[in-house]
Amino acid sequence: MPIRLYNTLTQKVEDFVPADGKTVRMYVCGPTVYNFAHIGNLRTFTFQDILRRWLRARQLDTLHVMNITDVDDKIIRSAVQRQISIGDYTRPFEDAFLEDMATLRFQRPEKLVRATEHIDEMVTLIQALTEKGMTYESDGSIYYRIAKFPEYGKLSHNDFSGMIAGARVDVDEYEKENARDFVLWKQKKDGEPSWDTPIGDGRPGWHIECSAMAMRYLGETLDIHAGGIDLTFPHHENEIAQSEAVTGKPFARFWIHAEHLIVEGQKMSKSLGNYYTLRDVIEMGYQAEAVRYLLASVPYRNKLNFTFDGLKAATTSIGRLRNFELRLKTDKFAAGTNEDAEKRSADSLARFEEAMDDDLNTASALGIVFEYIRETNTAMDSGAFLAGNTPAALQFLSRFDEVFDVLKPSAAESGLSDSEIDALAAERNAAKKARNFARADAIRAELLEMGIVLEDTKEGTRWKRKA
RNA sequence: GGCGCGGUAGCCAAGUGGUAAGGCCAGGGUCUGCAAAACCCUCAUUCGUCGGUUCGAUUCCGACCCGCGCCUCCA
């Protein structure tokens, strides 16, 4: 059974198989590096990471291209204000974005591409559009004439046929033939960065970079083009217009859009004071894994309500997952293999994969994992889980973590090494045996102070670093 | 107005024409020198409202109410 994904173009969940059956060529709209990424941006990128990981888990190769928009109006405005080059302005934000990606454990796309390094490709594409009669010049800038592209609106399912050229012209945009026409190439303005090219001295419009770079690295028809839902219109619609007018071929087979994130039930905005970057949240003391878990746990096509209660719940949930893993690795089980337990592992794995195949239903997949954990814990307690069952259980857990990636704790906070902790734990046990509870409790308290929790189990004492 | 999404327990959330997954919280219990931690159990006769179809609807149809996104830059 292939992976099924919702395609915005057809408004249906469809079987997904890459065109060549093997390698998924996907392009994702990356960040505009004029600021730190906020958690809303990160929700979309988390979805992209989950998608990428699941495709790979399903034995597909990925050729995954992410763009970095390093030239746009906001960047230019800010750079001009600070009297530095746009490159000097964007680099720190690009670096910060890459750090955030690493913090949230995103796998690196095969290619990260910058807009400013692909001006030639954009110019070539604009020239091709001009040859096809798709463009016109006005005030030194070049515009795309949507009246010449009858399919305009097919992605966002809008009907623009009533808006024929010249029928309605916005007063503020007098230079355009049609209010929906968009700029491909902006004429140079004094004091702003520009590129002197065969189509004039100027800079690219926003949409052209994605068409140019996607086709440069992935060919004329991509398997998947993904991004935030707000990009559906006009950005992706315009990309289709630019690309398909030249190639005559579908630009992307699947268009996949992630819903937005809201914060405590409200739209995130600076004025509401609920605008957070990853750094903000980490500084408040939350773990990156909890952020990743929360962002991944709600299926990507649903709005995600980001709350601090939710972040706490995510932290606790991760703890439960890790406890299960710890138990699996440290408990001593009797020899043998229990058939029911084996069946449970196999069935749960199959159900987990089916949930992920079903348009990345992460909520359902997590439900299956937790149900499995509860049942397996019960089996462990009753002796119905044996040493021979461990490999299959670990295999299921690793399948889960292959895509969710939350089990491994971030770098340990405690200054104590594992062996030092082991030694203290042993000393406490000795004290306990000697019924010197004062000493035993003192060691316990001391360790707790440093974030080490001791667990006394039937098997003896084990410890873990507190979440 | 056009296009699109959603309303399931205190919170997050899955789901199906046959009678409600899972997580968090809360309550109870097991274990323990006491604890902690861990684990187990309990926790929606009900799925926005009103009609309809059906032997049967949360799930299908219709109407309505409420919330939200896009239509200008935006993940």
PDB file of C-alpha atoms in Angstrom, chain A residues 65-217:
ATOM      1  CA  VAL A  65      15.401  21.143  -2.168  1.00  0.00           C
ATOM      2  CA  MET A  66      14.690  23.996   0.218  1.00  0.00           C
ATOM      3  CA  ASN A  67      15.077  27.577  -0.814  1.00  0.00           C
ATOM      4  CA  ILE A  68      16.282  30.415   1.301  1.00  0.00           C
ATOM      5  CA  THR A  69      14.810  33.713   0.275  1.00  0.00           C
ATOM      6  CA  ASP A  70      17.590  36.154   0.900  1.00  0.00           C
ATOM      7  CA  VAL A  71      16.307  39.088  -1.090  1.00  0.00           C
ATOM      8  CA  ASP A  72      12.903  40.707  -0.730  1.00  0.00           C
ATOM      9  CA  ASP A  73      11.353  44.026   0.202  1.00  0.00           C
ATOM     10  CA  LYS A  74      11.628  43.560   3.934  1.00  0.00           C
ATOM     11  CA  ILE A  75      15.243  42.483   3.758  1.00  0.00           C
ATOM     12  CA  ILE A  76      16.157  45.395   1.539  1.00  0.00           C
ATOM     13  CA  ARG A  77      14.365  47.876   3.739  1.00  0.00           C
ATOM     14  CA  SER A  78      16.097  46.636   6.873  1.00  0.00           C
ATOM     15  CA  ALA A  79      19.515  46.375   5.257  1.00  0.00           C
ATOM     16  CA  VAL A  80      19.270  49.859   3.800  1.00  0.00           C
ATOM     17  CA  GLN A  81      18.217  51.178   7.161  1.00  0.00           C
ATOM     18  CA  ARG A  82      21.252  49.664   8.818  1.00  0.00           C
ATOM     19  CA  GLN A  83      23.474  50.603   5.920  1.00  0.00           C
ATOM     20  CA  ILE A  84      24.785  47.099   5.386  1.00  0.00           C
ATOM     21  CA  SER A  85      24.591  44.773   2.425  1.00  0.00           C
ATOM     22  CA  ILE A  86      21.660  42.409   2.205  1.00  0.00           C
ATOM     23  CA  GLY A  87      24.105  39.534   2.546  1.00  0.00           C
ATOM     24  CA  ASP A  88      25.463  40.899   5.803  1.00  0.00           C
ATOM     25  CA  TYR A  89      21.922  41.405   6.969  1.00  0.00           C
ATOM     26  CA  THR A  90      20.603  37.955   6.097  1.00  0.00           C
ATOM     27  CA  ARG A  91      23.559  35.758   7.010  1.00  0.00           C
ATOM     28  CA  PRO A  92      23.019  35.807  10.795  1.00  0.00           C
ATOM     29  CA  PHE A  93      19.367  34.923  10.291  1.00  0.00           C
ATOM     30  CA  GLU A  94      20.214  32.166   7.904  1.00  0.00           C
ATOM     31  CA  ASP A  95      22.692  30.778  10.424  1.00  0.00           C
ATOM     32  CA  ALA A  96      20.079  31.061  13.151  1.00  0.00           C
ATOM     33  CA  PHE A  97      17.590  29.204  11.003  1.00  0.00           C
ATOM     34  CA  LEU A  98      20.026  26.373  10.411  1.00  0.00           C
ATOM     35  CA  GLU A  99      20.644  26.199  14.146  1.00  0.00           C
ATOM     36  CA  ASP A 100      16.904  26.041  14.803  1.00  0.00           C
ATOM     37  CA  MET A 101      16.617  23.241  12.275  1.00  0.00           C
ATOM     38  CA  ALA A 102      19.313  21.333  14.113  1.00  0.00           C
ATOM     39  CA  THR A 103      17.740  22.043  17.495  1.00  0.00           C
ATOM     40  CA  LEU A 104      14.460  20.605  16.293  1.00  0.00           C
ATOM     41  CA  ARG A 105      16.317  17.690  14.742  1.00  0.00           C
ATOM     42  CA  PHE A 106      15.244  18.390  11.193  1.00  0.00           C
ATOM     43  CA  GLN A 107      17.137  16.385   8.663  1.00  0.00           C
ATOM     44  CA  ARG A 108      18.994  18.583   6.230  1.00  0.00           C
ATOM     45  CA  PRO A 109      17.429  18.688   2.789  1.00  0.00           C
ATOM     46  CA  GLU A 110      19.773  17.442   0.085  1.00  0.00           C
ATOM     47  CA  LYS A 111      20.023  20.982  -1.203  1.00  0.00           C
ATOM     48  CA  LEU A 112      19.626  24.407   0.320  1.00  0.00           C
ATOM     49  CA  VAL A 113      19.522  27.074  -2.342  1.00  0.00           C
ATOM     50  CA  ARG A 114      19.695  30.838  -2.056  1.00  0.00           C
ATOM     51  CA  ALA A 115      17.714  33.148  -4.279  1.00  0.00           C
ATOM     52  CA  THR A 116      20.590  35.562  -4.782  1.00  0.00           C
ATOM     53  CA  GLU A 117      22.717  32.789  -6.220  1.00  0.00           C
ATOM     54  CA  HIS A 118      20.211  31.973  -8.942  1.00  0.00           C
ATOM     55  CA  ILE A 119      19.567  35.279 -10.623  1.00  0.00           C
ATOM     56  CA  ASP A 120      20.735  33.888 -13.974  1.00  0.00           C
ATOM     57  CA  GLU A 121      18.181  31.100 -13.858  1.00  0.00           C
ATOM     58  CA  MET A 122      15.441  33.578 -13.056  1.00  0.00           C
ATOM     59  CA  VAL A 123      16.436  35.861 -15.903  1.00  0.00           C
ATOM     60  CA  THR A 124      16.441  32.951 -18.319  1.00  0.00           C
ATOM     61  CA  LEU A 125      12.985  31.939 -17.180  1.00  0.00           C
ATOM     62  CA  ILE A 126      11.637  35.453 -17.537  1.00  0.00           C
ATOM     63  CA  GLN A 127      13.097  35.636 -21.027  1.00  0.00           C
ATOM     64  CA  ALA A 128      11.376  32.394 -21.918  1.00  0.00           C
ATOM     65  CA  LEU A 129       8.105  33.794 -20.616  1.00  0.00           C
ATOM     66  CA  THR A 130       8.581  36.910 -22.695  1.00  0.00           C
ATOM     67  CA  GLU A 131       9.180  34.828 -25.814  1.00  0.00           C
ATOM     68  CA  LYS A 132       5.859  33.145 -25.151  1.00  0.00           C
ATOM     69  CA  GLY A 133       4.162  36.496 -24.877  1.00  0.00           C
ATOM     70  CA  MET A 134       3.353  36.047 -21.232  1.00  0.00           C
ATOM     71  CA  THR A 135       4.911  39.271 -20.025  1.00  0.00           C
ATOM     72  CA  TYR A 136       4.746  42.989 -20.513  1.00  0.00           C
ATOM     73  CA  GLU A 137       6.845  45.860 -19.397  1.00  0.00           C
ATOM     74  CA  SER A 138       5.595  48.799 -17.448  1.00  0.00           C
ATOM     75  CA  ASP A 139       7.646  51.540 -15.883  1.00  0.00           C
ATOM     76  CA  GLY A 140      10.772  49.478 -16.459  1.00  0.00           C
ATOM     77  CA  SER A 141       9.482  46.469 -14.554  1.00  0.00           C
ATOM     78  CA  ILE A 142       8.340  43.214 -16.088  1.00  0.00           C
ATOM     79  CA  TYR A 143       4.954  41.740 -15.240  1.00  0.00           C
ATOM     80  CA  TYR A 144       3.251  38.426 -15.791  1.00  0.00           C
ATOM     81  CA  ARG A 145       0.023  38.706 -17.737  1.00  0.00           C
ATOM     82  CA  ILE A 146      -2.328  36.251 -16.104  1.00  0.00           C
ATOM     83  CA  ALA A 147      -4.973  36.788 -18.760  1.00  0.00           C
ATOM     84  CA  LYS A 148      -2.718  34.722 -21.002  1.00  0.00           C
ATOM     85  CA  PHE A 149      -2.748  31.741 -18.665  1.00  0.00           C
ATOM     86  CA  PRO A 150      -6.273  30.303 -18.708  1.00  0.00           C
ATOM     87  CA  GLU A 151      -5.579  27.836 -15.925  1.00  0.00           C
ATOM     88  CA  TYR A 152      -4.719  30.562 -13.477  1.00  0.00           C
ATOM     89  CA  GLY A 153      -6.560  29.773 -10.250  1.00  0.00           C
ATOM     90  CA  LYS A 154      -6.547  26.000 -10.565  1.00  0.00           C
ATOM     91  CA  LEU A 155      -4.534  25.442  -7.412  1.00  0.00           C
ATOM     92  CA  SER A 156      -6.406  27.788  -5.109  1.00  0.00           C
ATOM     93  CA  HIS A 157      -9.677  26.905  -6.825  1.00  0.00           C
ATOM     94  CA  ASN A 158     -10.485  30.462  -7.621  1.00  0.00           C
ATOM     95  CA  ASP A 159     -12.190  31.519 -10.788  1.00  0.00           C
ATOM     96  CA  PHE A 160     -10.505  34.555 -12.215  1.00  0.00           C
ATOM     97  CA  SER A 161     -12.036  34.309 -15.645  1.00  0.00           C
ATOM     98  CA  GLY A 162     -14.234  37.297 -14.926  1.00  0.00           C
ATOM     99  CA  MET A 163     -11.188  39.444 -14.443  1.00  0.00           C
ATOM    100  CA  ILE A 164     -10.006  39.814 -17.960  1.00  0.00           C
ATOM    101  CA  ALA A 165      -7.265  42.208 -18.865  1.00  0.00           C
ATOM    102  CA  GLY A 166      -8.120  45.815 -18.301  1.00  0.00           C
ATOM    103  CA  ALA A 167     -11.505  45.009 -16.866  1.00  0.00           C
ATOM    104  CA  ARG A 168     -10.612  46.268 -13.460  1.00  0.00           C
ATOM    105  CA  VAL A 169      -7.570  48.175 -12.470  1.00  0.00           C
ATOM    106  CA  ASP A 170      -6.705  49.057  -8.955  1.00  0.00           C
ATOM    107  CA  VAL A 171      -5.870  52.713  -8.557  1.00  0.00           C
ATOM    108  CA  ASP A 172      -2.809  51.909  -6.520  1.00  0.00           C
ATOM    109  CA  GLU A 173      -1.510  49.611  -9.180  1.00  0.00           C
ATOM    110  CA  TYR A 174      -2.097  51.717 -12.233  1.00  0.00           C
ATOM    111  CA  GLU A 175       0.988  50.313 -13.905  1.00  0.00           C
ATOM    112  CA  LYS A 176      -0.539  46.853 -14.211  1.00  0.00           C
ATOM    113  CA  GLU A 177      -2.961  45.703 -16.868  1.00  0.00           C
ATOM    114  CA  ASN A 178      -4.782  43.570 -14.361  1.00  0.00           C
ATOM    115  CA  ALA A 179      -4.810  43.781 -10.613  1.00  0.00           C
ATOM    116  CA  ARG A 180      -3.820  40.119 -10.376  1.00  0.00           C
ATOM    117  CA  ASP A 181      -0.796  40.463 -12.598  1.00  0.00           C
ATOM    118  CA  PHE A 182       2.378  40.128 -10.598  1.00  0.00           C
ATOM    119  CA  VAL A 183       5.876  41.411 -10.995  1.00  0.00           C
ATOM    120  CA  LEU A 184       8.612  39.157 -12.334  1.00  0.00           C
ATOM    121  CA  TRP A 185      11.400  41.677 -12.403  1.00  0.00           C
ATOM    122  CA  LYS A 186      11.474  44.983 -10.559  1.00  0.00           C
ATOM    123  CA  GLN A 187      13.285  47.908 -11.976  1.00  0.00           C
ATOM    124  CA  LYS A 188      16.253  49.121  -9.986  1.00  0.00           C
ATOM    125  CA  LYS A 189      15.648  51.794  -7.414  1.00  0.00           C
ATOM    126  CA  ASP A 190      18.338  54.120  -6.165  1.00  0.00           C
ATOM    127  CA  GLY A 191      20.138  52.863  -3.131  1.00  0.00           C
ATOM    128  CA  GLU A 192      18.789  49.348  -3.457  1.00  0.00           C
ATOM    129  CA  PRO A 193      20.645  46.238  -4.498  1.00  0.00           C
ATOM    130  CA  SER A 194      20.219  45.237  -8.118  1.00  0.00           C
ATOM    131  CA  TRP A 195      21.594  42.967 -10.778  1.00  0.00           C
ATOM    132  CA  ASP A 196      22.479  44.242 -14.201  1.00  0.00           C
ATOM    133  CA  THR A 197      21.092  41.646 -16.578  1.00  0.00           C
ATOM    134  CA  PRO A 198      19.923  41.327 -20.196  1.00  0.00           C
ATOM    135  CA  ILE A 199      16.394  42.083 -19.039  1.00  0.00           C
ATOM    136  CA  GLY A 200      17.443  45.221 -17.263  1.00  0.00           C
ATOM    137  CA  ASP A 201      19.057  46.454 -14.111  1.00  0.00           C
ATOM    138  CA  GLY A 202      16.828  45.368 -11.262  1.00  0.00           C
ATOM    139  CA  ARG A 203      15.888  42.558  -8.958  1.00  0.00           C
ATOM    140  CA  PRO A 204      13.584  39.549  -9.059  1.00  0.00           C
ATOM    141  CA  GLY A 205       9.998  39.469  -7.909  1.00  0.00           C
ATOM    142  CA  TRP A 206       9.170  37.068  -5.141  1.00  0.00           C
ATOM    143  CA  HIS A 207       7.618  34.184  -7.023  1.00  0.00           C
ATOM    144  CA  ILE A 208      10.137  33.679  -9.780  1.00  0.00           C
ATOM    145  CA  GLU A 209      12.866  32.299  -7.538  1.00  0.00           C
ATOM    146  CA  CYS A 210      10.965  29.171  -6.650  1.00  0.00           C
ATOM    147  CA  SER A 211      10.066  28.325 -10.244  1.00  0.00           C
ATOM    148  CA  ALA A 212      13.617  28.910 -11.395  1.00  0.00           C
ATOM    149  CA  MET A 213      15.374  27.033  -8.623  1.00  0.00           C
ATOM    150  CA  ALA A 214      12.931  24.156  -8.464  1.00  0.00           C
ATOM    151  CA  MET A 215      13.244  23.467 -12.169  1.00  0.00           C
ATOM    152  CA  ARG A 216      16.995  23.935 -12.124  1.00  0.00           C
ATOM    153  CA  TYR A 217      17.497  21.182  -9.561  1.00  0.00           C
TER     154      TYR A 217
END
